[in-house]
mmCIF file of C-alpha atoms and ligand atoms in Angstrom:
data_model
loop_
_atom_site.group_PDB
_atom_site.id
_atom_site.type_symbol
_atom_site.label_atom_id
_atom_site.label_comp_id
_atom_site.label_asym_id
_atom_site.label_seq_id
_atom_site.Cartn_x
_atom_site.Cartn_y
_atom_site.Cartn_z
ATOM 1 C CA MET Z 1 16.816 2.164 0.447
ATOM 2 C CA LEU Z 2 18.067 4.926 -1.772
ATOM 3 C CA LEU Z 3 20.799 6.965 -0.062
ATOM 4 C CA THR Z 4 21.807 10.529 -0.869
ATOM 5 C CA LYS Z 5 25.461 11.279 -1.573
ATOM 6 C CA GLN Z 6 26.036 12.378 2.011
ATOM 7 C CA GLU Z 7 24.226 9.353 3.429
ATOM 8 C CA GLN Z 8 26.310 7.063 1.208
ATOM 9 C CA SER Z 9 29.479 8.743 2.522
ATOM 10 C CA MET Z 10 28.277 8.097 6.043
ATOM 11 C CA TYR Z 11 27.476 4.493 5.197
ATOM 12 C CA ASP Z 12 30.916 4.004 3.636
ATOM 13 C CA GLY Z 13 32.656 5.351 6.726
ATOM 14 C CA GLU Z 14 34.002 8.503 5.067
ATOM 15 C CA LEU Z 15 32.449 10.673 7.778
ATOM 16 C CA GLY Z 16 33.688 8.660 10.731
ATOM 17 C CA GLU Z 17 32.884 5.445 12.524
ATOM 18 C CA ALA Z 18 29.970 6.842 14.581
ATOM 19 C CA ALA Z 19 28.156 8.170 11.519
ATOM 20 C CA GLN Z 20 28.810 4.875 9.725
ATOM 21 C CA GLN Z 21 27.435 2.811 12.591
ATOM 22 C CA SER Z 22 24.352 5.068 12.771
ATOM 23 C CA MET Z 23 23.708 5.003 9.014
ATOM 24 C CA GLU Z 24 23.973 1.210 9.078
ATOM 25 C CA ILE Z 25 21.208 1.096 11.714
ATOM 26 C CA LEU Z 26 18.968 3.348 9.595
ATOM 27 C CA ALA Z 27 19.676 1.423 6.396
ATOM 28 C CA ALA Z 28 18.853 -1.866 8.128
ATOM 29 C CA LEU Z 29 15.571 -0.428 9.439
ATOM 30 C CA GLY Z 30 14.763 0.946 6.004
ATOM 31 C CA ALA Z 31 15.322 -2.502 4.499
ATOM 32 C CA ILE Z 32 13.132 -4.213 7.115
ATOM 33 C CA TYR Z 33 10.230 -1.783 6.632
ATOM 34 C CA GLY Z 34 10.589 -1.385 2.873
ATOM 35 C CA ALA Z 35 11.491 2.317 2.923
ATOM 36 C CA GLU Z 36 12.513 3.622 -0.503
ATOM 37 C CA LYS Z 37 14.369 6.624 0.842
ATOM 38 C CA THR Z 38 15.129 8.638 3.955
ATOM 39 C CA ILE Z 39 13.494 11.844 5.093
ATOM 40 C CA PRO Z 40 15.256 14.671 6.983
ATOM 41 C CA VAL Z 41 14.094 15.112 10.574
ATOM 42 C CA THR Z 42 13.969 18.384 12.493
ATOM 43 C CA SER Z 43 14.530 16.842 15.916
ATOM 44 C CA ALA Z 44 15.214 13.610 17.765
ATOM 45 C CA GLN Z 45 13.906 12.630 21.187
ATOM 46 C CA ILE Z 46 16.011 9.898 22.688
ATOM 47 C CA ALA Z 47 14.836 7.266 25.175
ATOM 48 C CA GLY Z 48 17.159 4.818 26.902
ATOM 49 C CA VAL Z 49 18.509 7.255 29.462
ATOM 50 C CA SER Z 50 17.888 5.707 32.859
ATOM 51 C CA TYR Z 51 20.635 3.467 34.204
ATOM 52 C CA LYS Z 52 17.802 1.320 35.574
ATOM 53 C CA THR Z 53 16.572 0.519 32.065
ATOM 54 C CA ILE Z 54 19.778 0.405 30.000
ATOM 55 C CA GLY Z 55 22.257 -0.905 32.607
ATOM 56 C CA ASP Z 56 25.983 -1.347 32.072
ATOM 57 C CA ALA Z 57 25.560 -2.636 28.514
ATOM 58 C CA GLY Z 58 23.753 0.569 27.526
ATOM 59 C CA LEU Z 59 26.323 2.755 29.231
ATOM 60 C CA GLU Z 60 29.154 0.964 27.415
ATOM 61 C CA TYR Z 61 27.352 1.297 24.058
ATOM 62 C CA LEU Z 62 26.953 5.056 24.556
ATOM 63 C CA GLN Z 63 30.519 5.578 25.753
ATOM 64 C CA ASP Z 64 31.805 3.599 22.782
ATOM 65 C CA LEU Z 65 29.745 5.683 20.340
ATOM 66 C CA ALA Z 66 30.875 8.909 22.032
ATOM 67 C CA SER Z 67 34.513 7.789 21.833
ATOM 68 C CA LYS Z 68 34.063 7.352 18.061
ATOM 69 C CA GLY Z 69 33.256 11.044 17.781
ATOM 70 C CA ALA Z 70 29.448 10.838 17.502
ATOM 71 C CA LYS Z 71 27.848 14.273 17.079
ATOM 72 C CA THR Z 72 24.221 15.102 16.388
ATOM 73 C CA LEU Z 73 23.175 16.953 13.239
ATOM 74 C CA VAL Z 74 19.719 18.036 14.478
ATOM 75 C CA PRO Z 75 18.379 19.353 17.813
ATOM 76 C CA SER Z 76 18.188 16.320 20.060
ATOM 77 C CA PHE Z 77 17.011 15.878 23.616
ATOM 78 C CA LEU Z 78 16.699 13.220 26.278
ATOM 79 C CA ASN Z 79 13.931 11.260 27.933
ATOM 80 C CA PRO Z 80 13.880 11.090 31.762
ATOM 81 C CA ALA Z 81 16.902 9.692 33.574
ATOM 82 C CA GLY Z 82 16.867 7.471 36.650
ATOM 83 C CA MET Z 83 17.217 10.317 39.124
ATOM 84 C CA ASP Z 84 16.831 14.017 39.746
ATOM 85 C CA ARG Z 85 20.147 15.517 38.642
ATOM 86 C CA GLU Z 86 20.157 18.066 41.467
ATOM 87 C CA GLN Z 87 18.349 16.294 44.263
ATOM 88 C CA TRP Z 88 19.326 12.651 43.857
ATOM 89 C CA ARG Z 89 20.661 12.471 47.400
ATOM 90 C CA GLU Z 90 17.353 13.779 48.796
ATOM 91 C CA MET Z 91 15.634 11.085 46.704
ATOM 92 C CA LYS Z 92 17.855 8.509 48.451
ATOM 93 C CA ILE Z 93 19.266 7.234 45.160
ATOM 94 C CA PRO Z 94 22.124 4.752 45.805
ATOM 95 C CA GLU Z 95 25.572 6.303 45.215
ATOM 96 C CA ASP Z 96 26.648 3.685 42.668
ATOM 97 C CA PHE Z 97 23.448 4.151 40.629
ATOM 98 C CA ALA Z 98 24.027 7.925 40.610
ATOM 99 C CA LYS Z 99 27.615 7.514 39.381
ATOM 100 C CA LYS Z 100 26.504 5.382 36.447
ATOM 101 C CA GLN Z 101 23.589 7.685 35.671
ATOM 102 C CA ILE Z 102 25.888 10.710 35.522
ATOM 103 C CA ALA Z 103 28.208 8.791 33.155
ATOM 104 C CA ILE Z 104 25.232 8.074 30.832
ATOM 105 C CA LEU Z 105 24.213 11.727 30.796
ATOM 106 C CA ASP Z 106 27.814 12.786 30.136
ATOM 107 C CA ALA Z 107 28.072 10.400 27.176
ATOM 108 C CA TYR Z 108 24.878 11.794 25.618
ATOM 109 C CA SER Z 109 25.948 15.346 26.345
ATOM 110 C CA SER Z 110 29.310 14.842 24.628
ATOM 111 C CA MET Z 111 27.377 13.992 21.443
ATOM 112 C CA GLY Z 112 25.573 17.344 21.642
ATOM 113 C CA ILE Z 113 22.288 16.045 23.059
ATOM 114 C CA MET Z 114 20.398 18.386 25.390
ATOM 115 C CA LYS Z 115 19.892 17.047 28.901
ATOM 116 C CA THR Z 116 16.213 17.985 28.968
ATOM 117 C CA CYS Z 117 15.407 14.663 30.668
ATOM 118 C CA THR Z 118 11.686 14.818 30.031
ATOM 119 C CA CYS Z 119 9.097 12.665 28.310
ATOM 120 C CA ALA Z 120 6.940 15.751 27.701
ATOM 121 C CA PRO Z 121 9.247 17.987 25.639
ATOM 122 C CA TYR Z 122 6.151 19.691 24.203
ATOM 123 C CA PHE Z 123 5.618 21.336 27.609
ATOM 124 C CA ILE Z 124 9.027 23.014 27.474
ATOM 125 C CA GLY Z 125 8.647 24.557 24.048
ATOM 126 C CA ILE Z 126 9.720 21.648 21.840
ATOM 127 C CA ARG Z 127 6.643 21.452 19.629
ATOM 128 C CA PRO Z 128 7.129 20.271 16.046
ATOM 129 C CA LYS Z 129 4.496 21.690 13.706
ATOM 130 C CA LYS Z 130 1.841 19.773 11.784
ATOM 131 C CA GLY Z 131 3.492 17.791 8.992
ATOM 132 C CA GLU Z 132 7.015 18.147 10.418
ATOM 133 C CA HIS Z 133 9.078 14.942 10.378
ATOM 134 C CA VAL Z 134 10.855 13.988 13.612
ATOM 135 C CA ALA Z 135 12.397 10.882 15.177
ATOM 136 C CA TRP Z 136 11.036 10.515 18.694
ATOM 137 C CA SER Z 137 11.327 7.423 20.806
ATOM 138 C CA GLU Z 138 9.354 7.686 24.030
ATOM 139 C CA SER Z 139 5.975 6.061 23.448
ATOM 140 C CA SER Z 140 3.859 8.798 25.060
ATOM 141 C CA ALA Z 141 5.839 11.589 23.400
ATOM 142 C CA ILE Z 142 5.395 9.814 20.047
ATOM 143 C CA ALA Z 143 1.616 9.636 20.586
ATOM 144 C CA PHE Z 144 1.471 13.331 21.516
ATOM 145 C CA ALA Z 145 3.683 14.474 18.636
ATOM 146 C CA ASN Z 146 1.689 12.507 16.044
ATOM 147 C CA SER Z 147 -1.803 13.002 17.416
ATOM 148 C CA VAL Z 148 -1.952 16.352 19.196
ATOM 149 C CA LEU Z 149 0.686 18.265 17.241
ATOM 150 C CA GLY Z 150 0.193 16.504 13.902
ATOM 151 C CA ALA Z 151 3.929 15.901 13.480
ATOM 152 C CA ARG Z 152 5.180 12.697 11.835
ATOM 153 C CA THR Z 153 7.202 10.120 13.720
ATOM 154 C CA ASN Z 154 7.422 6.363 13.798
ATOM 155 C CA ARG Z 155 7.849 4.484 17.054
ATOM 156 C CA GLU Z 156 11.613 4.815 17.210
ATOM 157 C CA GLY Z 157 13.715 2.834 19.653
ATOM 158 C CA GLY Z 158 16.435 4.653 21.631
ATOM 159 C CA PRO Z 159 19.243 3.504 19.256
ATOM 160 C CA SER Z 160 17.320 4.388 16.062
ATOM 161 C CA ALA Z 161 16.387 7.847 17.401
ATOM 162 C CA LEU Z 162 20.041 8.353 18.310
ATOM 163 C CA ALA Z 163 21.080 7.212 14.834
ATOM 164 C CA ALA Z 164 18.578 9.685 13.330
ATOM 165 C CA ALA Z 165 20.027 12.437 15.533
ATOM 166 C CA ILE Z 166 23.540 11.665 14.270
ATOM 167 C CA CYS Z 167 22.572 11.335 10.594
ATOM 168 C CA GLY Z 168 19.771 13.943 10.546
ATOM 169 C CA VAL Z 169 17.430 11.593 8.670
ATOM 170 C CA THR Z 170 15.137 8.622 9.241
ATOM 171 C CA PRO Z 171 13.748 5.956 6.881
ATOM 172 C CA TYR Z 172 10.588 7.150 5.113
ATOM 173 C CA TYR Z 173 7.881 4.629 5.951
ATOM 174 C CA GLY Z 174 4.934 4.113 8.326
ATOM 175 C CA LEU Z 175 3.618 7.254 9.970
ATOM 176 C CA HIS Z 176 5.824 9.544 7.861
ATOM 177 C CA ILE Z 177 3.526 8.769 4.923
ATOM 178 C CA ASP Z 178 0.165 10.579 5.013
ATOM 179 C CA GLU Z 179 -1.808 7.677 3.481
ATOM 180 C CA ASN Z 180 -0.863 5.460 6.413
ATOM 181 C CA ARG Z 181 -2.334 7.814 8.997
ATOM 182 C CA VAL Z 182 -5.803 6.261 9.001
ATOM 183 C CA ALA Z 183 -7.800 5.041 12.011
ATOM 184 C CA GLU Z 184 -8.969 1.448 11.939
ATOM 185 C CA VAL Z 185 -11.096 1.527 15.057
ATOM 186 C CA VAL Z 186 -13.676 4.136 16.065
ATOM 187 C CA ILE Z 187 -14.482 4.567 19.750
ATOM 188 C CA ASP Z 188 -17.838 6.193 20.461
ATOM 189 C CA VAL Z 189 -17.410 7.627 23.931
ATOM 190 C CA ARG Z 190 -20.832 7.578 25.611
ATOM 191 C CA CYS Z 191 -19.764 8.877 29.000
ATOM 192 C CA GLU Z 192 -18.443 12.092 30.427
ATOM 193 C CA LEU Z 193 -14.702 12.276 31.026
ATOM 194 C CA LYS Z 194 -14.024 14.727 33.812
ATOM 195 C CA THR Z 195 -10.589 14.023 35.249
ATOM 196 C CA MET Z 196 -7.081 12.929 34.318
ATOM 197 C CA ALA Z 197 -7.828 9.519 35.821
ATOM 198 C CA ASP Z 198 -10.874 9.214 33.533
ATOM 199 C CA PHE Z 199 -8.647 9.820 30.495
ATOM 200 C CA GLY Z 200 -6.076 7.383 31.922
ATOM 201 C CA ALA Z 201 -8.737 4.707 32.386
ATOM 202 C CA LEU Z 202 -10.151 5.295 28.884
ATOM 203 C CA GLY Z 203 -6.642 5.044 27.399
ATOM 204 C CA SER Z 204 -5.867 1.920 29.356
ATOM 205 C CA ALA Z 205 -9.020 0.176 28.098
ATOM 206 C CA VAL Z 206 -8.701 1.355 24.485
ATOM 207 C CA GLY Z 207 -4.992 0.460 24.269
ATOM 208 C CA LYS Z 208 -5.915 -3.158 25.058
ATOM 209 C CA LEU Z 209 -8.637 -3.163 22.372
ATOM 210 C CA ALA Z 210 -6.762 -1.269 19.700
ATOM 211 C CA LYS Z 211 -3.416 -3.076 20.156
ATOM 212 C CA ASN Z 212 -1.378 -1.533 17.302
ATOM 213 C CA ARG Z 213 -4.310 -0.015 15.384
ATOM 214 C CA TYR Z 214 -4.942 3.727 15.392
ATOM 215 C CA PRO Z 215 -8.140 4.704 17.224
ATOM 216 C CA ALA Z 216 -10.430 7.632 16.415
ATOM 217 C CA PHE Z 217 -12.611 8.938 19.237
ATOM 218 C CA ARG Z 218 -16.052 10.472 18.875
ATOM 219 C CA GLY Z 219 -17.986 12.061 21.727
ATOM 220 C CA ILE Z 220 -15.111 13.634 23.695
ATOM 221 C CA LYS Z 221 -16.282 17.190 24.184
ATOM 222 C CA ARG Z 222 -13.361 18.696 26.019
ATOM 223 C CA ALA Z 223 -9.770 17.685 26.727
ATOM 224 C CA SER Z 224 -6.818 19.733 27.966
ATOM 225 C CA GLU Z 225 -3.333 18.965 26.636
ATOM 226 C CA SER Z 226 -2.562 17.298 29.983
ATOM 227 C CA MET Z 227 -5.549 14.994 29.507
ATOM 228 C CA LEU Z 228 -4.523 14.214 25.910
ATOM 229 C CA LYS Z 229 -1.023 13.399 27.101
ATOM 230 C CA VAL Z 230 -2.399 10.901 29.643
ATOM 231 C CA LEU Z 231 -4.784 9.368 27.106
ATOM 232 C CA GLY Z 232 -1.998 8.803 24.559
ATOM 233 C CA ALA Z 233 0.460 7.525 27.167
ATOM 234 C CA SER Z 234 -2.049 5.044 28.556
ATOM 235 C CA MET Z 235 -2.921 3.658 25.106
ATOM 236 C CA ALA Z 236 0.769 3.376 24.259
ATOM 237 C CA ALA Z 237 1.344 1.429 27.462
ATOM 238 C CA THR Z 238 -1.463 -1.139 27.278
ATOM 239 C CA GLY Z 239 -1.355 -1.335 23.480
ATOM 240 C CA SER Z 240 1.175 0.078 21.071
ATOM 241 C CA VAL Z 241 -0.750 3.070 19.821
ATOM 242 C CA PRO Z 242 1.429 5.812 18.284
ATOM 243 C CA LEU Z 243 -1.422 7.857 16.741
ATOM 244 C CA PHE Z 244 -5.016 8.688 17.656
ATOM 245 C CA PHE Z 245 -7.642 11.148 16.511
ATOM 246 C CA ILE Z 246 -10.366 12.938 18.456
ATOM 247 C CA GLU Z 247 -13.172 14.477 16.455
ATOM 248 C CA GLY Z 248 -13.074 18.260 16.729
ATOM 249 C CA ILE Z 249 -9.908 18.275 18.846
ATOM 250 C CA THR Z 250 -6.899 16.760 17.062
ATOM 251 C CA PRO Z 251 -5.546 18.328 13.855
ATOM 252 C CA GLU Z 252 -6.146 15.188 11.755
ATOM 253 C CA TRP Z 253 -9.201 12.963 11.283
ATOM 254 C CA SER Z 254 -9.128 10.059 8.861
ATOM 255 C CA ILE Z 255 -11.037 6.774 9.211
ATOM 256 C CA ALA Z 256 -10.875 3.572 7.165
ATOM 257 C CA GLU Z 257 -14.185 2.554 5.541
ATOM 258 C CA ASP Z 258 -14.139 -0.826 7.249
ATOM 259 C CA ALA Z 259 -13.089 0.511 10.653
ATOM 260 C CA GLN Z 260 -14.359 -1.439 13.663
ATOM 261 C CA ARG Z 261 -16.824 0.521 15.838
ATOM 262 C CA ILE Z 262 -16.864 0.212 19.610
ATOM 263 C CA GLU Z 263 -18.916 1.991 22.271
ATOM 264 C CA PHE Z 264 -17.285 3.084 25.502
ATOM 265 C CA THR Z 265 -19.904 3.560 28.200
ATOM 266 C CA GLU Z 266 -20.046 4.759 31.802
ATOM 267 C CA ALA Z 267 -19.911 1.096 32.869
ATOM 268 C CA ASP Z 268 -16.732 0.552 30.775
ATOM 269 C CA LEU Z 269 -15.127 3.588 32.374
ATOM 270 C CA SER Z 270 -15.989 2.425 35.841
ATOM 271 C CA ALA Z 271 -14.734 -1.121 35.108
ATOM 272 C CA SER Z 272 -11.448 0.209 33.734
ATOM 273 C CA ARG Z 273 -10.918 2.458 36.753
ATOM 274 C CA LYS Z 274 -11.666 -0.411 39.151
ATOM 275 C CA GLY Z 275 -9.379 -2.786 37.253
ATOM 276 C CA LEU Z 276 -6.416 -0.440 37.685
ATOM 277 C CA ASP Z 277 -6.920 0.153 41.401
ATOM 278 C CA SER Z 278 -5.812 -2.219 44.156
ATOM 279 C CA GLY Z 279 -8.006 -0.305 46.615
ATOM 280 C CA LEU Z 280 -5.024 -0.017 48.970
ATOM 281 C CA LYS Z 281 -3.828 3.147 50.653
ATOM 282 C CA PRO Z 282 -0.633 4.324 48.912
ATOM 283 C CA ASP Z 283 2.549 5.036 50.852
ATOM 284 C CA LEU Z 284 3.675 7.252 47.974
ATOM 285 C CA VAL Z 285 1.609 9.150 45.409
ATOM 286 C CA THR Z 286 3.328 10.085 42.159
ATOM 287 C CA ILE Z 287 1.783 12.616 39.829
ATOM 288 C CA GLY Z 288 3.153 13.373 36.383
ATOM 289 C CA CYS Z 289 3.207 10.401 34.025
ATOM 290 C CA PRO Z 290 3.987 11.688 31.445
ATOM 291 C CA HIS Z 291 5.781 14.594 33.106
ATOM 292 C CA ALA Z 292 3.416 17.104 34.677
ATOM 293 C CA SER Z 293 2.444 20.322 32.938
ATOM 294 C CA LEU Z 294 2.496 23.611 34.807
ATOM 295 C CA GLU Z 295 -1.291 23.414 34.930
ATOM 296 C CA GLU Z 296 -1.119 20.073 36.763
ATOM 297 C CA ILE Z 297 1.549 21.311 39.191
ATOM 298 C CA LYS Z 298 -0.674 24.302 39.966
ATOM 299 C CA GLU Z 299 -3.666 22.052 40.563
ATOM 300 C CA VAL Z 300 -1.699 19.894 43.011
ATOM 301 C CA ALA Z 301 -0.271 22.953 44.792
ATOM 302 C CA GLU Z 302 -3.727 24.431 45.255
ATOM 303 C CA LEU Z 303 -5.190 21.169 46.484
ATOM 304 C CA VAL Z 304 -2.477 20.376 49.039
ATOM 305 C CA SER Z 305 -2.404 23.967 50.316
ATOM 306 C CA LYS Z 306 -5.947 23.465 51.566
ATOM 307 C CA ARG Z 307 -5.338 20.073 53.147
ATOM 308 C CA LYS Z 308 -2.112 18.160 53.784
ATOM 309 C CA PRO Z 309 -2.010 14.739 52.051
ATOM 310 C CA THR Z 310 -1.943 11.650 54.221
ATOM 311 C CA CYS Z 311 1.087 10.148 52.453
ATOM 312 C CA GLU Z 312 4.374 11.122 50.823
ATOM 313 C CA PHE Z 313 3.900 12.514 47.318
ATOM 314 C CA TRP Z 314 5.953 13.494 44.292
ATOM 315 C CA VAL Z 315 5.137 15.624 41.296
ATOM 316 C CA CYS Z 316 7.394 14.519 38.425
ATOM 317 C CA THR Z 317 8.251 17.078 35.788
ATOM 318 C CA SER Z 318 11.100 18.604 33.786
ATOM 319 C CA ALA Z 319 13.814 20.739 35.418
ATOM 320 C CA LYS Z 320 12.593 23.685 33.350
ATOM 321 C CA LEU Z 321 9.017 23.468 34.635
ATOM 322 C CA ARG Z 322 10.190 22.871 38.203
ATOM 323 C CA LYS Z 323 12.021 26.174 38.007
ATOM 324 C CA GLU Z 324 8.895 27.846 36.702
ATOM 325 C CA ALA Z 325 6.788 26.195 39.416
ATOM 326 C CA ASP Z 326 9.227 27.482 42.050
ATOM 327 C CA ARG Z 327 9.003 30.971 40.627
ATOM 328 C CA LEU Z 328 5.221 30.883 40.839
ATOM 329 C CA GLY Z 329 5.237 29.558 44.409
ATOM 330 C CA TYR Z 330 3.805 26.116 43.552
ATOM 331 C CA GLY Z 331 7.014 24.343 44.561
ATOM 332 C CA LYS Z 332 6.946 25.938 48.008
ATOM 333 C CA ALA Z 333 3.275 25.021 48.522
ATOM 334 C CA ILE Z 334 3.984 21.402 47.575
ATOM 335 C CA GLU Z 335 7.006 21.178 49.873
ATOM 336 C CA ALA Z 336 5.070 22.786 52.743
ATOM 337 C CA ALA Z 337 2.523 19.982 52.400
ATOM 338 C CA GLY Z 338 5.270 17.322 52.593
ATOM 339 C CA GLY Z 339 5.635 16.789 48.856
ATOM 340 C CA PHE Z 340 8.560 16.881 46.497
ATOM 341 C CA VAL Z 341 8.753 18.266 42.962
ATOM 342 C CA VAL Z 342 10.991 15.704 41.273
ATOM 343 C CA ALA Z 343 12.706 16.732 38.044
ATOM 344 C CA ASP Z 344 14.521 14.755 35.318
ATOM 345 C CA THR Z 345 13.099 11.366 36.316
ATOM 346 C CA CYS Z 346 9.854 9.594 37.139
ATOM 347 C CA MET Z 347 8.271 6.940 39.328
ATOM 348 C CA VAL Z 348 8.920 4.208 36.737
ATOM 349 C CA VAL Z 349 12.496 4.842 35.596
ATOM 350 C CA CYS Z 350 13.966 5.659 39.031
ATOM 351 C CA PRO Z 351 14.819 2.730 41.333
ATOM 352 C CA LEU Z 352 11.537 3.101 43.281
ATOM 353 C CA GLU Z 353 11.514 -0.511 44.424
ATOM 354 C CA GLU Z 354 14.873 0.047 46.169
ATOM 355 C CA MET Z 355 13.470 2.963 48.176
ATOM 356 C CA GLY Z 356 11.120 0.949 50.354
ATOM 357 C CA HIS Z 357 7.830 1.802 48.641
ATOM 358 C CA VAL Z 358 5.156 -0.854 48.309
ATOM 359 C CA VAL Z 359 1.920 0.834 47.190
ATOM 360 C CA THR Z 360 2.198 3.733 44.750
ATOM 361 C CA GLY Z 361 -0.673 6.019 43.856
ATOM 362 C CA THR Z 362 -1.166 7.402 40.348
ATOM 363 C CA ASN Z 363 -3.820 8.959 38.124
ATOM 364 C CA SER Z 364 -2.036 7.745 34.970
ATOM 365 C CA GLY Z 365 -2.977 4.615 33.064
ATOM 366 C CA LYS Z 366 0.618 4.304 31.876
ATOM 367 C CA ALA Z 367 2.130 4.410 35.360
ATOM 368 C CA ALA Z 368 -0.571 1.976 36.531
ATOM 369 C CA ALA Z 369 0.484 -0.412 33.741
ATOM 370 C CA TYR Z 370 4.225 -0.206 34.429
ATOM 371 C CA LEU Z 371 4.538 0.140 38.202
ATOM 372 C CA PRO Z 372 3.684 -3.507 39.032
ATOM 373 C CA ASN Z 373 6.229 -5.064 36.665
ATOM 374 C CA LEU Z 374 9.035 -2.539 36.462
ATOM 375 C CA CYS Z 375 8.914 -1.344 40.079
ATOM 376 C CA LYS Z 376 7.253 -4.238 41.944
ATOM 377 C CA GLN Z 377 4.560 -1.875 43.220
ATOM 378 C CA LYS Z 378 0.908 -2.366 44.025
ATOM 379 C CA VAL Z 379 -1.102 0.444 42.442
ATOM 380 C CA ALA Z 380 -3.631 2.824 43.967
ATOM 381 C CA PHE Z 381 -5.354 4.394 40.968
ATOM 382 C CA GLY Z 382 -7.756 7.303 41.152
ATOM 383 C CA ASP Z 383 -8.363 11.026 41.112
ATOM 384 C CA LEU Z 384 -5.967 13.258 43.024
ATOM 385 C CA GLU Z 385 -8.429 13.867 45.884
ATOM 386 C CA ASP Z 386 -8.812 10.129 46.308
ATOM 387 C CA ILE Z 387 -5.212 8.917 46.167
ATOM 388 C CA LEU Z 388 -3.704 11.818 48.149
ATOM 389 C CA TYR Z 389 -6.151 11.466 51.046
ATOM 390 C CA ARG Z 390 -7.125 7.781 50.946
HETATM 391 FE FE1 LIG O 1 7.334 9.622 31.354
HETATM 392 FE FE2 LIG O 1 8.090 7.957 33.167
HETATM 393 FE FE3 LIG O 1 5.594 8.015 32.494
HETATM 394 S S1 LIG O 1 9.188 8.426 31.323
HETATM 395 S S2 LIG O 1 5.632 8.631 30.359
HETATM 396 S S3 LIG O 1 6.720 9.678 33.477
HETATM 397 S S4 LIG O 1 6.785 6.195 32.846
#
């Protein structure tokens, strides 16, 4: 891969050990994927934040990099951590876990990375424009950035996004190149999608079919950004889909001539919904995978104000939107109904299985895919009215 003068200086160690280590990672990736050059990025979104997922080895790696003077060159921000930074005691997070989590956040912060701790940065104003190159690493955020915003990012891992943040560039291959942004499977949606759970179930089914191909949807008449976020997250969880198109909705639409065509019917939707649901009553309902938008928080607040849910429930979001929800009175309404607006973390990356929960409710296809394996949970999947009052 061709390096600029500055990149070569980084690679040769003239700009410090941290920059050298980071440039080596990018050069190795460039060699693997056949990139001819790098491309500057305008932001980096960095996964690998929860102590639950990166453990002591991850913490040591970050502290080592920080001790070598690592500093970011572009605006960079974090994925959710393993706990709410303010209310971790109320969440009953073990003390030792909290100590390690704080050390991880401190290491990132010392490199100049913003502690946004959200997988939906686009809901807090971080919205790269169409055609803008970024290095994002959370699978649902990647899908949203590419598909809904029209930005360009590959599926970065935590370390490669961090390396891009430190060097300000990423190898130019894959989804950074316009010609590669072509759908290879067309999904004709022949049913009405009304709720978040419908979009989650569609995403869950299509992710399995598409695997790592990019799907293009026809027949979706209406979709809010919250619904698009759930669709992309669910496909990224059951498949590895970093880009999708929806006719008339997403900013790009490009289909290969020999694309496979698949119909998605009412019966497919119903089968997908049933396949995700254990049918059990949840002891905890978690809303916000990916992190809830203000619109979703409002919807929950209005629903639970009318009738108190029959189980504990969380709404997971960013600290910034929690503040906004508090200001608008949604936080109070949720708490009055026995709920908890959880910031900075989520049901999957916090140590849920250590908190005594067995059946967790969700309307997200991604959470439904991850909760059984990563959190040893049985899943109650459905619309809010169903899971909150089952
Ligand atoms: Fe976000 Fe956690 Fe879901 S990181 S996408 S809320 S699994």
